[in-house]
Amino acid sequence: MNHLLRMLDLSTDEITQILNLADQLKYELKHGIEHKLLAGKTLGMIFQKASTRTRVSFEVGMYQLGGYALFLSANDLQIGRGEPVEDTARVLSRYLDGIMIRTFEQAEVEALAKHGSIPIINGLTDISHPCQVLADLLTIREMKGRFDGLKMCYIGDGNNMANSLIVGGLKVGMQVSAACPAGYEPLVNEDPFVKGNKAYSFCNDPMEAAKGADVVITDVWASMGQESEAAKRREAFQGYQVNKELMAAANGDAMVLHCLPAHRGEEIAADVFEAHASEIFEEAENRLHAQKAVMVLLMGEKKA
């Protein structure tokens, strides 16, 4: 593993390696055991999309690992004024030990990896969110103790979260179902790894998708940059709320995850959110541990 660009790029063994190291680092942190595995290392964090969890978790993670995180907004960089991304990649590679970028286009992340000489971590693009999904998988394994025999169900917009969750779930051996309105299907449905995979099912009926689910996951109906579509999307997504009726179709001990921020009363009912808040906020915390594992594996002197 030289970069973290998409879940599709990770093998099952690499995902397991990340999750195992995340478990170890989480245990050590909880027990006051320092792990300065990136002492003297510097991570550049490029933000073309605003963030709460991504910025805080990467900054805190680098501090706990003994390194330094440098916040770089689009306004701080010449890339925001027309400098080609390939030039930015080559310059930053001479200053930094790694780059995390949260942006719109996946092609920009891929270009940084192609033209730079340091590890690139995708903090989010319009079509992929691998860091969040690694945290989700970590949470599922913690709370369920396994992946085998579990069914993961995604309800809502076929966005970056849907794309990455479907792939991540399949890679670790879960059954995966997804339900999205017509016209809002996940792009990954057409990927050769997903298309025709017997462990994956897609439909437009959320109740059908939720049947027998052990894990139910949703996300906002209008993602960052889609604010102008919010009213249209609220209409299109009627019936796609994770609520008590939908949870009744899932297994009785099903857990609920949400990458946050959550719009209670839209994609998830307030009572369901609060009933599963412990899972959702453990998921949020696990961004820190999963990303620390990724940074150590990519930027550390010794591969864990």
Coordinates of C-alpha atoms in Angstrom, one line a residue:
M1 CA 0.0 0.0 0.0
N2 CA 1.6 3.2 -1.2
H3 CA -1.4 5.5 -1.0
L4 CA -5.0 5.5 0.2
L5 CA -7.0 6.7 -2.8
R6 CA -10.1 4.4 -3.0
M7 CA -11.5 1.4 -1.2
L8 CA -11.3 -0.4 -4.5
D9 CA -7.5 -0.2 -4.3
L10 CA -7.2 -2.0 -1.0
S11 CA -7.0 -5.8 -0.7
T12 CA -8.8 -7.7 2.0
D13 CA -5.4 -8.3 3.7
E14 CA -4.6 -4.6 3.6
I15 CA -7.9 -3.6 5.2
T16 CA -7.4 -6.2 7.9
Q17 CA -3.9 -4.9 8.5
I18 CA -5.2 -1.3 8.9
L19 CA -8.0 -2.4 11.3
N20 CA -5.7 -4.6 13.4
L21 CA -3.2 -1.7 13.8
A22 CA -6.1 0.7 14.6
D23 CA -7.2 -1.7 17.3
Q24 CA -3.7 -1.7 18.7
L25 CA -3.3 2.1 18.6
K26 CA -6.7 2.6 20.2
Y27 CA -5.8 0.2 23.0
E28 CA -2.5 1.9 23.7
L29 CA -4.1 5.4 23.7
K30 CA -6.8 4.3 26.1
H31 CA -4.1 2.8 28.4
G32 CA -1.8 5.8 28.3
I33 CA 0.9 4.1 26.2
E34 CA 2.6 6.6 23.9
H35 CA 3.3 5.6 20.3
K36 CA 5.4 8.3 18.7
L37 CA 5.7 6.3 15.5
L38 CA 5.8 9.3 13.2
A39 CA 8.2 11.5 15.2
G40 CA 9.6 14.3 13.0
K41 CA 7.1 13.6 10.2
T42 CA 4.9 16.2 8.7
L43 CA 1.5 15.8 7.1
G44 CA 0.2 18.4 4.7
M45 CA -3.6 18.6 4.8
I46 CA -5.2 20.2 1.8
F47 CA -8.8 21.3 2.3
Q48 CA -11.0 22.4 -0.6
K49 CA -14.0 21.2 1.3
A50 CA -14.7 22.2 4.9
S51 CA -14.6 19.6 7.7
T52 CA -15.0 19.0 11.4
R53 CA -14.1 15.3 11.9
T54 CA -11.5 15.1 9.1
R55 CA -9.4 18.1 10.2
V56 CA -9.6 17.4 14.0
S57 CA -8.9 13.7 13.7
F58 CA -5.9 14.0 11.4
E59 CA -4.4 16.9 13.4
V60 CA -4.9 15.1 16.7
G61 CA -3.7 11.8 15.2
M62 CA -0.5 13.3 14.0
Y63 CA 0.2 14.9 17.3
Q64 CA -0.4 11.6 19.2
L65 CA 2.0 9.9 16.7
G66 CA 4.7 12.5 17.4
G67 CA 4.4 14.3 14.1
Y68 CA 3.0 17.6 12.9
A69 CA 0.0 18.4 10.7
L70 CA -0.1 21.5 8.5
F71 CA -3.5 22.8 7.5
L72 CA -3.6 24.1 3.9
S73 CA -6.8 25.6 2.7
A74 CA -7.4 26.3 -1.0
N75 CA -6.9 30.0 -0.3
D76 CA -3.4 29.2 1.1
L77 CA -2.2 27.4 -2.0
Q78 CA -1.3 28.4 -5.5
I79 CA -3.4 25.4 -6.6
G80 CA -6.4 27.6 -5.8
R81 CA -5.0 30.2 -8.3
G82 CA -4.5 27.9 -11.2
E83 CA -1.2 26.1 -10.5
P84 CA -1.4 22.6 -12.0
V85 CA -1.9 19.9 -9.5
E86 CA 1.1 18.1 -10.8
D87 CA 3.4 21.0 -10.0
T88 CA 1.9 21.3 -6.5
A89 CA 2.5 17.6 -6.0
R90 CA 6.1 17.8 -6.9
V91 CA 6.8 20.9 -4.7
L92 CA 5.0 19.6 -1.7
S93 CA 6.8 16.2 -2.0
R94 CA 10.0 18.1 -1.2
Y95 CA 8.7 19.5 2.0
L96 CA 6.3 17.0 3.4
D97 CA 6.2 13.3 4.3
G98 CA 2.6 12.8 3.3
I99 CA -0.5 14.6 2.0
M100 CA -4.1 14.3 3.0
I101 CA -6.5 16.0 0.6
R102 CA -10.3 16.6 1.0
T103 CA -11.6 17.9 -2.3
F104 CA -14.3 17.5 -5.0
E105 CA -12.7 15.6 -7.9
Q106 CA -11.2 12.1 -7.5
A107 CA -8.9 13.0 -10.5
E108 CA -7.2 15.6 -8.3
V109 CA -6.3 13.0 -5.7
E110 CA -5.1 10.6 -8.4
A111 CA -3.0 13.3 -9.9
L112 CA -1.3 14.1 -6.6
A113 CA -0.4 10.4 -6.3
K114 CA 0.8 10.1 -9.9
H115 CA 3.1 13.2 -9.8
G116 CA 4.2 13.3 -6.2
S117 CA 6.7 11.1 -4.5
I118 CA 5.1 10.8 -1.0
P119 CA 2.0 9.0 0.2
I120 CA -1.4 10.5 -0.6
I121 CA -4.5 10.0 1.6
N122 CA -7.9 10.6 0.2
G123 CA -9.8 12.5 3.0
L124 CA -12.9 12.7 0.8
T125 CA -13.9 13.3 -2.8
D126 CA -17.3 13.4 -4.5
I127 CA -17.1 9.7 -5.3
S128 CA -15.0 8.1 -2.5
H129 CA -14.5 8.4 1.3
P130 CA -12.2 5.5 2.3
C131 CA -11.1 7.0 5.7
Q132 CA -14.7 7.1 6.9
V133 CA -15.4 3.5 5.7
L134 CA -12.3 2.1 7.4
A135 CA -13.7 3.7 10.6
D136 CA -17.1 2.2 9.9
L137 CA -15.6 -1.3 9.4
L138 CA -13.5 -0.9 12.6
T139 CA -16.7 0.0 14.5
I140 CA -18.7 -3.0 13.1
R141 CA -15.9 -5.4 14.0
E142 CA -15.6 -4.0 17.5
M143 CA -19.3 -4.2 18.2
K144 CA -20.2 -7.4 16.3
G145 CA -16.9 -9.2 16.7
R146 CA -16.8 -10.4 13.1
F147 CA -17.7 -9.7 9.5
D148 CA -18.5 -13.2 8.3
G149 CA -22.2 -13.8 8.3
L150 CA -23.2 -10.2 8.7
K151 CA -25.4 -8.2 6.3
M152 CA -24.7 -4.5 5.8
C153 CA -27.5 -2.3 4.4
Y154 CA -27.1 1.2 3.0
I155 CA -30.1 3.4 2.6
G156 CA -30.1 6.8 0.8
D157 CA -28.1 8.7 -1.7
G158 CA -25.7 6.7 -3.9
N159 CA -22.9 9.1 -3.0
N160 CA -19.2 8.7 -2.0
M161 CA -20.2 6.9 1.2
A162 CA -22.4 4.4 -0.7
N163 CA -19.6 3.8 -3.2
S164 CA -17.0 3.1 -0.5
L165 CA -19.2 1.2 1.9
I166 CA -20.4 -1.2 -0.8
V167 CA -16.8 -2.0 -1.8
G168 CA -15.5 -2.1 1.8
G169 CA -18.3 -4.4 3.0
L170 CA -17.8 -6.8 0.1
K171 CA -14.0 -6.9 0.6
V172 CA -14.3 -8.0 4.2
G173 CA -16.8 -10.7 3.4
M174 CA -20.2 -9.2 4.4
Q175 CA -23.4 -9.4 2.5
V176 CA -24.2 -5.9 1.3
S177 CA -27.5 -4.4 0.2
A178 CA -28.3 -0.9 -0.9
A179 CA -31.5 1.0 -1.7
C180 CA -31.5 4.4 -3.5
P181 CA -34.1 6.3 -5.5
A182 CA -34.0 6.0 -9.3
G183 CA -31.5 8.4 -10.7
Y184 CA -29.4 8.4 -7.5
E185 CA -27.7 5.0 -7.8
P186 CA -24.1 4.4 -6.7
L187 CA -21.5 4.7 -9.4
V188 CA -19.8 1.7 -8.1
N189 CA -22.8 -0.5 -9.2
E190 CA -21.1 -0.5 -12.6
D191 CA -17.7 -1.4 -11.3
P192 CA -16.5 -4.9 -12.3
F193 CA -15.8 -5.8 -8.7
V194 CA -19.4 -5.0 -7.6
K195 CA -21.4 -5.7 -10.7
G196 CA -22.6 -9.3 -10.6
N197 CA -21.1 -9.9 -7.2
K198 CA -23.4 -12.5 -5.6
A199 CA -22.9 -10.9 -2.1
Y200 CA -24.3 -7.6 -3.3
S201 CA -27.9 -6.6 -4.0
F202 CA -29.4 -3.3 -5.1
C203 CA -33.0 -2.1 -5.3
N204 CA -35.2 0.9 -5.0
D205 CA -37.1 -0.4 -2.0
P206 CA -35.5 0.5 1.4
M207 CA -37.7 -2.0 3.3
E208 CA -36.6 -4.8 1.0
A209 CA -32.9 -3.8 1.4
A210 CA -33.2 -3.7 5.2
K211 CA -34.6 -7.2 5.6
G212 CA -32.3 -9.2 7.9
A213 CA -29.7 -6.5 8.1
D214 CA -27.2 -6.5 11.0
V215 CA -25.9 -3.0 10.2
V216 CA -27.9 -0.2 8.8
I217 CA -26.1 2.9 7.4
T218 CA -27.3 6.2 6.0
D219 CA -26.0 9.6 5.0
V220 CA -27.3 13.1 4.2
W221 CA -29.5 13.4 1.2
A222 CA -27.7 16.5 -0.1
S223 CA -23.9 16.4 0.3
M224 CA -21.5 19.4 0.4
G225 CA -21.8 21.2 -2.9
Q226 CA -25.3 20.0 -3.6
E227 CA -27.1 22.6 -1.5
S228 CA -29.0 24.0 -4.5
E229 CA -30.5 20.5 -5.0
A230 CA -31.7 20.1 -1.4
A231 CA -35.4 20.7 -2.0
K232 CA -35.5 18.4 -5.1
R233 CA -33.6 15.7 -3.1
R234 CA -35.9 15.9 -0.1
E235 CA -38.8 15.1 -2.5
A236 CA -36.9 12.3 -4.3
F237 CA -35.8 10.7 -1.0
Q238 CA -39.2 10.5 0.7
G239 CA -39.6 7.0 2.0
Y240 CA -35.8 6.5 2.4
Q241 CA -35.6 7.6 6.1
V242 CA -34.0 5.2 8.6
N243 CA -36.8 5.1 11.1
K244 CA -38.5 2.6 13.5
E245 CA -40.5 1.1 10.6
L246 CA -37.4 0.5 8.5
M247 CA -35.5 -0.9 11.6
A248 CA -38.3 -3.3 12.2
A249 CA -37.3 -5.0 8.9
A250 CA -33.7 -5.4 10.1
N251 CA -32.5 -7.8 12.7
G252 CA -33.5 -7.0 16.3
D253 CA -29.9 -6.3 17.4
A254 CA -29.0 -4.3 14.3
M255 CA -26.7 -1.4 14.7
V256 CA -27.0 2.0 13.0
L257 CA -24.1 4.1 11.7
H258 CA -24.0 7.6 10.2
C259 CA -20.9 9.4 9.1
L260 CA -22.2 12.7 10.4
P261 CA -23.3 15.5 10.3
A262 CA -26.8 14.1 10.6
H263 CA -30.0 15.8 9.6
R264 CA -32.5 14.4 12.1
G265 CA -36.0 14.2 10.6
E266 CA -34.6 13.7 7.0
E267 CA -32.4 10.7 6.4
I268 CA -32.7 9.5 10.0
A269 CA -35.4 9.8 12.5
A270 CA -34.4 11.6 15.7
D271 CA -35.5 8.7 18.0
V272 CA -33.5 6.2 15.9
F273 CA -30.4 8.4 16.0
E274 CA -30.5 8.8 19.8
A275 CA -31.2 5.1 20.3
H276 CA -28.0 4.3 18.4
A277 CA -26.0 7.4 19.4
S278 CA -23.4 5.3 21.3
E279 CA -22.6 3.4 18.0
I280 CA -22.6 6.5 15.9
F281 CA -20.2 8.5 18.1
E282 CA -17.9 5.5 18.6
E283 CA -17.8 5.4 14.8
A284 CA -16.9 9.1 14.8
E285 CA -14.1 8.5 17.3
N286 CA -12.8 5.6 15.2
R287 CA -11.9 8.0 12.5
L288 CA -9.0 9.0 14.7
H289 CA -7.8 5.4 15.2
A290 CA -8.3 4.2 11.7
Q291 CA -6.5 7.2 10.2
K292 CA -3.6 6.9 12.6
A293 CA -3.2 3.3 11.4
V294 CA -3.2 4.5 7.7
M295 CA -0.6 7.2 8.4
V296 CA 1.7 4.8 10.3
L297 CA 1.5 2.2 7.5
L298 CA 2.1 4.8 4.8
M299 CA 4.5 7.2 6.5
G300 CA 6.2 5.2 9.2
E301 CA 9.8 4.1 8.9
K302 CA 8.8 0.5 9.8
K303 CA 5.7 -0.9 8.3
A304 CA 3.4 -2.2 11.1

